[in-house]
mmCIF file of C-alpha atoms in Angstrom:
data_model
loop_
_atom_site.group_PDB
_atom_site.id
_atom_site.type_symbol
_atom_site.label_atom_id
_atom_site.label_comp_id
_atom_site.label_asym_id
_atom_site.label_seq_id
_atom_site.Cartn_x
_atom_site.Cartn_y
_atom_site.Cartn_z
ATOM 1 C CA UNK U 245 -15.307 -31.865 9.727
ATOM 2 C CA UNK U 246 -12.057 -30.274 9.038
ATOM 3 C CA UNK U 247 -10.971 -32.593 6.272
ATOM 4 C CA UNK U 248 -14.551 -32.421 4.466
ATOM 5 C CA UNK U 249 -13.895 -28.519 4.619
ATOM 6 C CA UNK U 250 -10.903 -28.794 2.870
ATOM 7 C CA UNK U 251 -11.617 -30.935 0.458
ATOM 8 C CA UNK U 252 -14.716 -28.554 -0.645
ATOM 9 C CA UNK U 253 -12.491 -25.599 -0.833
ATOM 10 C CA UNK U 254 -10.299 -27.487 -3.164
ATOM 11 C CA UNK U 255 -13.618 -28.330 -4.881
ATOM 12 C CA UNK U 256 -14.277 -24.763 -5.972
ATOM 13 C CA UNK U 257 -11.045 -23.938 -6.171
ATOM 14 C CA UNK U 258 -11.488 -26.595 -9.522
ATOM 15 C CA UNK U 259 -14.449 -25.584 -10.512
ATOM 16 C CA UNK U 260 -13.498 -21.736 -10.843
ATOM 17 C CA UNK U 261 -10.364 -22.830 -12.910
ATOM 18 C CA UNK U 262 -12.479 -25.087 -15.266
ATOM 19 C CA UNK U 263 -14.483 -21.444 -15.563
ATOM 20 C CA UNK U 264 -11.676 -19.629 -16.726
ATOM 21 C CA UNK U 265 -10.471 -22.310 -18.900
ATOM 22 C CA UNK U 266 -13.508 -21.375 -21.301
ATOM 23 C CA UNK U 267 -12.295 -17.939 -21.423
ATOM 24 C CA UNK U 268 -8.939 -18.784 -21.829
ATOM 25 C CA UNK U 269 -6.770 -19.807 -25.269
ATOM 26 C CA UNK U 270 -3.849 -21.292 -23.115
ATOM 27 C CA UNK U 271 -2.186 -21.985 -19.896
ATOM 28 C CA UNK U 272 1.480 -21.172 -19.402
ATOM 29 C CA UNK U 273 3.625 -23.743 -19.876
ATOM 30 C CA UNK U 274 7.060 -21.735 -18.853
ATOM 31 C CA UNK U 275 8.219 -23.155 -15.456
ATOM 32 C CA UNK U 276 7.307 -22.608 -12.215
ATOM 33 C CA UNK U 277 8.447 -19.755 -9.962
ATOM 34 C CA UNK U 278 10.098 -20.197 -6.770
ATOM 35 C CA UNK U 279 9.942 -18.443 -3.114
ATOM 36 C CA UNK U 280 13.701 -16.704 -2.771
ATOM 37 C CA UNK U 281 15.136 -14.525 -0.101
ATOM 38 C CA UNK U 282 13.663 -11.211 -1.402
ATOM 39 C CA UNK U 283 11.639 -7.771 -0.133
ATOM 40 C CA UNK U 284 7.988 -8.088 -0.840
ATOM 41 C CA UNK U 285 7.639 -6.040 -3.539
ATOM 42 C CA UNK U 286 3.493 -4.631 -4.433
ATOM 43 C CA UNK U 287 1.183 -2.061 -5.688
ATOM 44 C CA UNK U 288 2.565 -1.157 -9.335
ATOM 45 C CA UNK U 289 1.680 2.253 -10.178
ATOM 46 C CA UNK U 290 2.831 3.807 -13.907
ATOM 47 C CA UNK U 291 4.070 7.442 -13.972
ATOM 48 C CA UNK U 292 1.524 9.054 -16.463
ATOM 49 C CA UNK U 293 4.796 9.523 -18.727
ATOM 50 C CA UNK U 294 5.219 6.181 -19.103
ATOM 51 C CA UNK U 295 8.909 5.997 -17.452
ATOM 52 C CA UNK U 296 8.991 5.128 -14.018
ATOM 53 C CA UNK U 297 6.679 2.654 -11.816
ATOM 54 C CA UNK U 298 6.091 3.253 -8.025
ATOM 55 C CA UNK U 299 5.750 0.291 -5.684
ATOM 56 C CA UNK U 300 5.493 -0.699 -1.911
ATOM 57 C CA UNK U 301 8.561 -2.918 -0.788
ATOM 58 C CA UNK U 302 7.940 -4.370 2.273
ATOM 59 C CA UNK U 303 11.303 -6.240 3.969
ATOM 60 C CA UNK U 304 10.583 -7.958 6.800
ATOM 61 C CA UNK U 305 14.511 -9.135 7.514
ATOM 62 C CA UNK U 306 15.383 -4.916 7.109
ATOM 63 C CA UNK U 307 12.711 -3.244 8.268
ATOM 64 C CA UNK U 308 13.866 0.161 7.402
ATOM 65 C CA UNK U 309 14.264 -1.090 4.056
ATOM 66 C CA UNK U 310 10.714 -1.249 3.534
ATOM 67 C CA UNK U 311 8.968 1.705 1.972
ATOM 68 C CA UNK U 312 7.702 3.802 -1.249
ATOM 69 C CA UNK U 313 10.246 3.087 -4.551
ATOM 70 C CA UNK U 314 10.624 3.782 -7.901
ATOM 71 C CA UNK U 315 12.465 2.433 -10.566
ATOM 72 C CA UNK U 316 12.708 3.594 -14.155
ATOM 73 C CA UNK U 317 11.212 1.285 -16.800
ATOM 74 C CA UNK U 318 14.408 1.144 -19.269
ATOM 75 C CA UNK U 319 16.713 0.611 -16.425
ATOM 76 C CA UNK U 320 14.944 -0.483 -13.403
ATOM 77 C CA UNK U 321 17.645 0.275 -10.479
ATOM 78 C CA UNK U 322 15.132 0.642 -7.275
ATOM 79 C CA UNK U 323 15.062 4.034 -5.603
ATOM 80 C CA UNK U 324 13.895 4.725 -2.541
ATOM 81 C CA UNK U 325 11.447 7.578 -1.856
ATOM 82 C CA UNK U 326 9.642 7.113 1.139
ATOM 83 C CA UNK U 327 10.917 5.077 4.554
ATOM 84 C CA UNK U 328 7.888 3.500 6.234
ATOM 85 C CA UNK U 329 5.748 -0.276 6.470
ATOM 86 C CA UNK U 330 2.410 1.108 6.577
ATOM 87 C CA UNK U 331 1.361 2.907 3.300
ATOM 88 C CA UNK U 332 -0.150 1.937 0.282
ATOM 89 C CA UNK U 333 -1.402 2.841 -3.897
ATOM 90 C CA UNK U 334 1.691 5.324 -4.663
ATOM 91 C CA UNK U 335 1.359 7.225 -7.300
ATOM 92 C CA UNK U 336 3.246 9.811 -9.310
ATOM 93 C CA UNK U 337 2.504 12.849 -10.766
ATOM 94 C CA UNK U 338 2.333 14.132 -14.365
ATOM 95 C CA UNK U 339 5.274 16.477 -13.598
ATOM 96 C CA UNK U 340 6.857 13.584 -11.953
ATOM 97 C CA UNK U 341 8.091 15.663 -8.484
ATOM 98 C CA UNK U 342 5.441 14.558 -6.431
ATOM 99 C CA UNK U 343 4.198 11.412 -5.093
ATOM 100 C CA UNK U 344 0.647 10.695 -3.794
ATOM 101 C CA UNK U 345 0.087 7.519 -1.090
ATOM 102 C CA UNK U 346 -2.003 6.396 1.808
ATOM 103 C CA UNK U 347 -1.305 6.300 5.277
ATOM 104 C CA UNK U 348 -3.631 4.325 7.035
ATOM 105 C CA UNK U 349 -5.799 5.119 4.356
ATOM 106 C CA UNK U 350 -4.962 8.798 4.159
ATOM 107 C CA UNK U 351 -3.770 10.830 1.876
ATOM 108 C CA UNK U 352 0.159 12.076 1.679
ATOM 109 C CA UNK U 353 1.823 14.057 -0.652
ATOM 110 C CA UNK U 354 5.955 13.180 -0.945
ATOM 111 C CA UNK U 355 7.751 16.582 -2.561
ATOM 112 C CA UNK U 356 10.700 15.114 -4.405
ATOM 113 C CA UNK U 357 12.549 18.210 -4.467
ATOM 114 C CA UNK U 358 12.334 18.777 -0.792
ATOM 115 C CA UNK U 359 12.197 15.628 0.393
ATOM 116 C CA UNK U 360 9.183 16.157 2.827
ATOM 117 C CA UNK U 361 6.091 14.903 3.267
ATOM 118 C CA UNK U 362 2.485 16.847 3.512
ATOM 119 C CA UNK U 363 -0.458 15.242 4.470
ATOM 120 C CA UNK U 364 -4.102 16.373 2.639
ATOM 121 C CA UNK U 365 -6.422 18.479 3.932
ATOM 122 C CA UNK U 366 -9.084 16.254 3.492
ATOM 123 C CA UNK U 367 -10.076 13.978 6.579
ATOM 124 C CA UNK U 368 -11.441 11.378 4.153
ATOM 125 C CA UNK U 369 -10.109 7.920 3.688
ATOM 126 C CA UNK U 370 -9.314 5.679 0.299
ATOM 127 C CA UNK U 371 -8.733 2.329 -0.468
ATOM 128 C CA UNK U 372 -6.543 3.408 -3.592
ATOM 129 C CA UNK U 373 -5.954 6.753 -5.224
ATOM 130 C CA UNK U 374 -3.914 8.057 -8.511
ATOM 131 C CA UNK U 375 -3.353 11.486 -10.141
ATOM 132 C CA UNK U 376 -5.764 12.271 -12.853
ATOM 133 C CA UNK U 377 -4.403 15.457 -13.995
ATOM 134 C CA UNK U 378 -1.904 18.268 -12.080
ATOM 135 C CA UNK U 379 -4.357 19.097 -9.499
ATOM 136 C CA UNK U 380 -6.699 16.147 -9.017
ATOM 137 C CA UNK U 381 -6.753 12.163 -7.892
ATOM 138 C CA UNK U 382 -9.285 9.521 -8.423
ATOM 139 C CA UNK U 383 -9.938 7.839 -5.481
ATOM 140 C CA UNK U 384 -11.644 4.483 -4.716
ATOM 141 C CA UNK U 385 -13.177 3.210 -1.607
ATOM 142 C CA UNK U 386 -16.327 1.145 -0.705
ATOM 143 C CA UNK U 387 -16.865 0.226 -4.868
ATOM 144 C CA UNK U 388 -17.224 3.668 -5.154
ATOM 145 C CA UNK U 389 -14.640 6.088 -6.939
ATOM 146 C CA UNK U 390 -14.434 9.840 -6.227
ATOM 147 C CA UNK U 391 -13.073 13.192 -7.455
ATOM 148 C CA UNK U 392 -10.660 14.264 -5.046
ATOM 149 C CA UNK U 393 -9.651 18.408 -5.491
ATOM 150 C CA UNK U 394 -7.455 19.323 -3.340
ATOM 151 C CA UNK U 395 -7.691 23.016 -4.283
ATOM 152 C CA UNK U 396 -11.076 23.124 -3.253
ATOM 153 C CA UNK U 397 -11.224 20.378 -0.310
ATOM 154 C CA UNK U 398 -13.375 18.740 -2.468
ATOM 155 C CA UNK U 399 -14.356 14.854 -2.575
ATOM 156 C CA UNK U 400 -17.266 14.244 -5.502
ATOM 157 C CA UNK U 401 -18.898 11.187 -6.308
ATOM 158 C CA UNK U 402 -18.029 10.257 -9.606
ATOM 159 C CA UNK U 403 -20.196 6.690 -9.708
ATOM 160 C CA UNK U 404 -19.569 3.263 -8.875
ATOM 161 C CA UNK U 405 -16.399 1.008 -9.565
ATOM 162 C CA UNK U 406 -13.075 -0.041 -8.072
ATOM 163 C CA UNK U 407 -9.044 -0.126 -8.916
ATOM 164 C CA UNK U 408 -8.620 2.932 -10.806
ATOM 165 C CA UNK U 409 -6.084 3.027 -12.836
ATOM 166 C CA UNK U 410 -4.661 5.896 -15.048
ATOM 167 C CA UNK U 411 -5.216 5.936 -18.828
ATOM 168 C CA UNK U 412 -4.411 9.896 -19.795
ATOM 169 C CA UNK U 413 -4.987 12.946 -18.534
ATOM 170 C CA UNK U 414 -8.345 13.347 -17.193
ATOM 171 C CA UNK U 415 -9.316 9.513 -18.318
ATOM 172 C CA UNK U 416 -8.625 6.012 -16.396
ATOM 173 C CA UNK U 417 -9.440 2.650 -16.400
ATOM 174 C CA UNK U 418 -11.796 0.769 -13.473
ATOM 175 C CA UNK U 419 -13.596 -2.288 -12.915
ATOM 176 C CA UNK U 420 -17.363 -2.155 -12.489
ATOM 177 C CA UNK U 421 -20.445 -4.715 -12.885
ATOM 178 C CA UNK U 422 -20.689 -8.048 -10.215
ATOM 179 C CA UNK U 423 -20.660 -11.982 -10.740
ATOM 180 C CA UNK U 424 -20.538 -13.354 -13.857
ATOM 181 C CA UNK U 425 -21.106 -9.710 -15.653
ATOM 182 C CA UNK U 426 -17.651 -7.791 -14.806
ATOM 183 C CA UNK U 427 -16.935 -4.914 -16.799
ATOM 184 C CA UNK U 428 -13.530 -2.741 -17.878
ATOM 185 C CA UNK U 429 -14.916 0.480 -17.988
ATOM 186 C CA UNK U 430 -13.272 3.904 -19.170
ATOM 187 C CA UNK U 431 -13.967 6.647 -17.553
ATOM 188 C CA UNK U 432 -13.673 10.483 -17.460
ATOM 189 C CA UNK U 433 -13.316 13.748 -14.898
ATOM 190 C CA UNK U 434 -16.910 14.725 -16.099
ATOM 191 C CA UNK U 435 -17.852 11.395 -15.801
ATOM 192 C CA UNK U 436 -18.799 9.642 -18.817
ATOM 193 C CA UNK U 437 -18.031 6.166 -19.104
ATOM 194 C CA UNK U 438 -17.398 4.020 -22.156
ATOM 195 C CA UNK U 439 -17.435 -0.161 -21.832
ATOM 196 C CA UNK U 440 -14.263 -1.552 -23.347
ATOM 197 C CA UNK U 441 -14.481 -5.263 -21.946
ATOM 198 C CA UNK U 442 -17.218 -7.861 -20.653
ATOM 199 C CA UNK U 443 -15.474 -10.373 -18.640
ATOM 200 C CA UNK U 444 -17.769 -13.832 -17.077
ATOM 201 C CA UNK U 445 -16.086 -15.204 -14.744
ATOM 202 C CA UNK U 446 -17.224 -16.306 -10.621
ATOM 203 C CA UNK U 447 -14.227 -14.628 -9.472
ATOM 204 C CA UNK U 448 -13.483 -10.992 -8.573
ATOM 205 C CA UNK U 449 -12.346 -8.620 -11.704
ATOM 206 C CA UNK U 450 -9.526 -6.404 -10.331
ATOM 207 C CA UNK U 451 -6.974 -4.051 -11.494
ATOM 208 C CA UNK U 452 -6.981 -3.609 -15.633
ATOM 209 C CA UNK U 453 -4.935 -1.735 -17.028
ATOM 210 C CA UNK U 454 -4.407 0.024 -20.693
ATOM 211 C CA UNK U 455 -2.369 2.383 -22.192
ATOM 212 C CA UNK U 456 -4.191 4.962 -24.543
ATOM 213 C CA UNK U 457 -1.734 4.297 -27.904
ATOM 214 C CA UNK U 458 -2.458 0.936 -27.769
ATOM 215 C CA UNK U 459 -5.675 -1.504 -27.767
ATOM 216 C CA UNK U 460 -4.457 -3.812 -25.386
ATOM 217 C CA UNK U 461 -5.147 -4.936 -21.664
ATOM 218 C CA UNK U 462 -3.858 -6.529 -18.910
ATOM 219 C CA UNK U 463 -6.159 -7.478 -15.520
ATOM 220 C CA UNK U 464 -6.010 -9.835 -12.721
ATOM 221 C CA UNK U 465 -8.889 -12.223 -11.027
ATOM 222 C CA UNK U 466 -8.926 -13.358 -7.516
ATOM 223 C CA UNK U 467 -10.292 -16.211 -5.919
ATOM 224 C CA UNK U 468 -10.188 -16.133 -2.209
ATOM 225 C CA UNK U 469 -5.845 -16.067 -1.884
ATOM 226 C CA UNK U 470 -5.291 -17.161 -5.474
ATOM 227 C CA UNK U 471 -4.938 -14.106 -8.193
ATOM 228 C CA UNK U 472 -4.754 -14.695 -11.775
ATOM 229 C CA UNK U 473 -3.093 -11.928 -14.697
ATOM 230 C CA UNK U 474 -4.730 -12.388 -17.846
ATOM 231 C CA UNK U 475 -4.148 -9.901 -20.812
ATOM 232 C CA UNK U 476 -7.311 -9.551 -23.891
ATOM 233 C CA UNK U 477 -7.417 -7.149 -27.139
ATOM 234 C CA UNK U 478 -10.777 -6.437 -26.993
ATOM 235 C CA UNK U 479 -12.714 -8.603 -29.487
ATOM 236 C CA UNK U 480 -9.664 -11.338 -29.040
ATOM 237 C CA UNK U 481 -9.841 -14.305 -26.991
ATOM 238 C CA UNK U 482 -8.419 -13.892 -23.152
ATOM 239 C CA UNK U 483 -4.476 -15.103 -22.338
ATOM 240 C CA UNK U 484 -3.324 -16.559 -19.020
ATOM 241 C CA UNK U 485 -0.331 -14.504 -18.095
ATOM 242 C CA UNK U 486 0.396 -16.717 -14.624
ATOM 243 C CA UNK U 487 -0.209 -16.704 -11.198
ATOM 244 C CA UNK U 488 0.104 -14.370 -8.327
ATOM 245 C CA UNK U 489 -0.102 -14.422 -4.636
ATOM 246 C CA UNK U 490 -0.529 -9.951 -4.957
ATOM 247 C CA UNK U 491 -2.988 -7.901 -6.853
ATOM 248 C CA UNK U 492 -2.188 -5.548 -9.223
ATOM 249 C CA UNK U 493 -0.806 -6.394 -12.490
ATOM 250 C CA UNK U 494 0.030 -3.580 -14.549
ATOM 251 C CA UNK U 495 0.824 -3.450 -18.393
ATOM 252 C CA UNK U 496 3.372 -1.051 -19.112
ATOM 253 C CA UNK U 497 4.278 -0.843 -22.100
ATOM 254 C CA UNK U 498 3.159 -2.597 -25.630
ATOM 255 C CA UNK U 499 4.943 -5.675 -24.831
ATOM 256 C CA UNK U 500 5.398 -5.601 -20.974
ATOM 257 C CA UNK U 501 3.245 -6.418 -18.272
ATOM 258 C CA UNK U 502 4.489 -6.422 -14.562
ATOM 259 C CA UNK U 503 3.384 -8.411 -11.677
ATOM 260 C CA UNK U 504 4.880 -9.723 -8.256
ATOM 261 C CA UNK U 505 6.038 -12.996 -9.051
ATOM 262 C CA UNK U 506 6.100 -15.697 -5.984
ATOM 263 C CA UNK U 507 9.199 -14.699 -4.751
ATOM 264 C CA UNK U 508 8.237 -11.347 -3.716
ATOM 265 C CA UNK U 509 10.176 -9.311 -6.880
ATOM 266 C CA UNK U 510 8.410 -7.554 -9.686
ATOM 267 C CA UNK U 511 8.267 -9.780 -12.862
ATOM 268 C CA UNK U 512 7.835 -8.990 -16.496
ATOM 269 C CA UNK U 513 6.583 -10.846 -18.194
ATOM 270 C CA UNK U 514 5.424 -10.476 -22.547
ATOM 271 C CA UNK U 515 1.632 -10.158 -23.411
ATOM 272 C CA UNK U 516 0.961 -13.257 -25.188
ATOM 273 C CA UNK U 517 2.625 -14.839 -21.451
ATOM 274 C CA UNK U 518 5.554 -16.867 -22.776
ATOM 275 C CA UNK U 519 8.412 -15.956 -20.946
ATOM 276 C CA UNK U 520 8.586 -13.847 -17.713
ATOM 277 C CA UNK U 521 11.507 -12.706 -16.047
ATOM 278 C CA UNK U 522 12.370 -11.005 -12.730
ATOM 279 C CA UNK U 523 12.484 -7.188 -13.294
ATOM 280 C CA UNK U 524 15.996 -6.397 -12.164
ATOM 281 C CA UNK U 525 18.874 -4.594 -14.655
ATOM 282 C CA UNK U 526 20.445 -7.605 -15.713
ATOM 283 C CA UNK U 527 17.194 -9.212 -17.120
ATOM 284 C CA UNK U 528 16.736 -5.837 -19.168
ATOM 285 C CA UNK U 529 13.310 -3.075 -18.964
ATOM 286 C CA UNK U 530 13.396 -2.601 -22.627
ATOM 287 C CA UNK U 531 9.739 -0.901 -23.679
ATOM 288 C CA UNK U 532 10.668 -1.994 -27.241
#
């Protein structure tokens, strides 16, 4: 019974690849990536000025290594904010001196100046958050996303969707719609909505991303363990970026889309996929 199991999961495993092959122009033909000695490293967040990126490293040989970090786009040296192995979505703000995470699904506030941590005053909990505007975060949990004011200890409903991710102030980027009929949605602080992407496909839609100047998007599928980062301009046929064993790709600039490659370390990789690189200083962090 066990071997007919497998052999059925590897069945559909096929059959949803042969699905995104009719979506897709190409699959990468740049070699394949392999496991290395390095900190998990997850959960790409932009800063909404477009310089740093906020992730989770997780290190399970240095424990206290693991934590919140940031690392600067155009030289991408790691920096350590926050010391911990059980937090989640980081985000930065617009002023860039504070950082918003979860705690066990929480939400924390990380003062860069003073190097202390204060939790919210709201006793809700998130599955992902990110700054909106100075004041306010977009929150997402049960494929629903919410208005979170911490000024007023205020959560409101905003409508339904998942993975928000920020496009400018007061707009972002989320994933709505079910099987076969996913949609990349805009959306707004008043909440309108505007439809910027269909995507068929008998996997999960998670996590686009899009930056406002330019017409151009990155996203990732999943299919039980296996995740897939595909980039589209709207009206274009799809690309295959590659594969991931994390969620969250993120494009971050015009030419740049980051993703946790196999080995646990950020990659970049170009949008049209044909060449990606581990996202260290030596292999560069030029925006162009």
């Amino acid at each position: 019974m066990k071997s007919c199991a497998i052999i059925l999961r590897y069945l559909a495993l096929a059959i949803v690849l042969f699905a995104f092959g009719c979506e897709d122009t190409r699959y990468s033909t740049k070699p394949r990536q392999r496991p290395g000695p390095y900190p998990l490293e997850t959960e790409i967040s932009l800063s909404p000025d477009g310089q740093y990126i906020s992730f989770i490293t997780t290190d399970t040989v240095i424990p206290e290594n693991s934590g919140i970090y940031r690392a600067r786009l155009s030289n991408p040296l790691r920096e350590k904010l926050v010391s911990g192995d059980s937090y989640h979505s980081p985000a930065i703000s617009f002023d860039n001196q504070r950082l918003a995470f979860l705690e066990k699904g929480r939400i924390r506030y990380y003062l860069l100046s003073s190097k202390t941590i204060i939790p919210s005053v709201l006793p809700d909990s998130f599955a992902s958050i990110i700054f909106i505007n100075d004041s306010q975060l977009v929150a997402h949990r049960d494929s629903s996303l919410f208005l979170v004011d911490e000024s007023r200890s205020a959560v409101t409903f905003l409508f339904r969707g998942w993975d928000p991710t920020l496009l400018s102030r007061g707009n972002f980027i989320y994933i709505a719609g079910n099987r076969m009929n996913y949609r990349i949605m805009a959306g707004n602080v008043f909440g309108d909505t505007t439809l910027l992407q269909t995507v068929v496909s008998d996997a999960v839609v998670h996590w686009a991303t899009k930056l406002s100047s330019f017409n151009r998007i990155a996203y990732g599928v999943e299919w039980f363990e296996q995740k897939y980062i595909y980039s589209v301009i709207p009206g274009q046929d799809f690309i295959y970026i590659d594969s991931s064993l994390h969620a969250k790709p993120y494009l971050v600039a015009f030419d740049m889309i980051l993703f946790t490659g196999i080995d646990g370390r950020i990659y970049s990789s170009d949008f049209d996929g044909e060449l990606s690189v581990p996202f260290v200083p030596e292999a560069g962090g030029d925006t162009q």
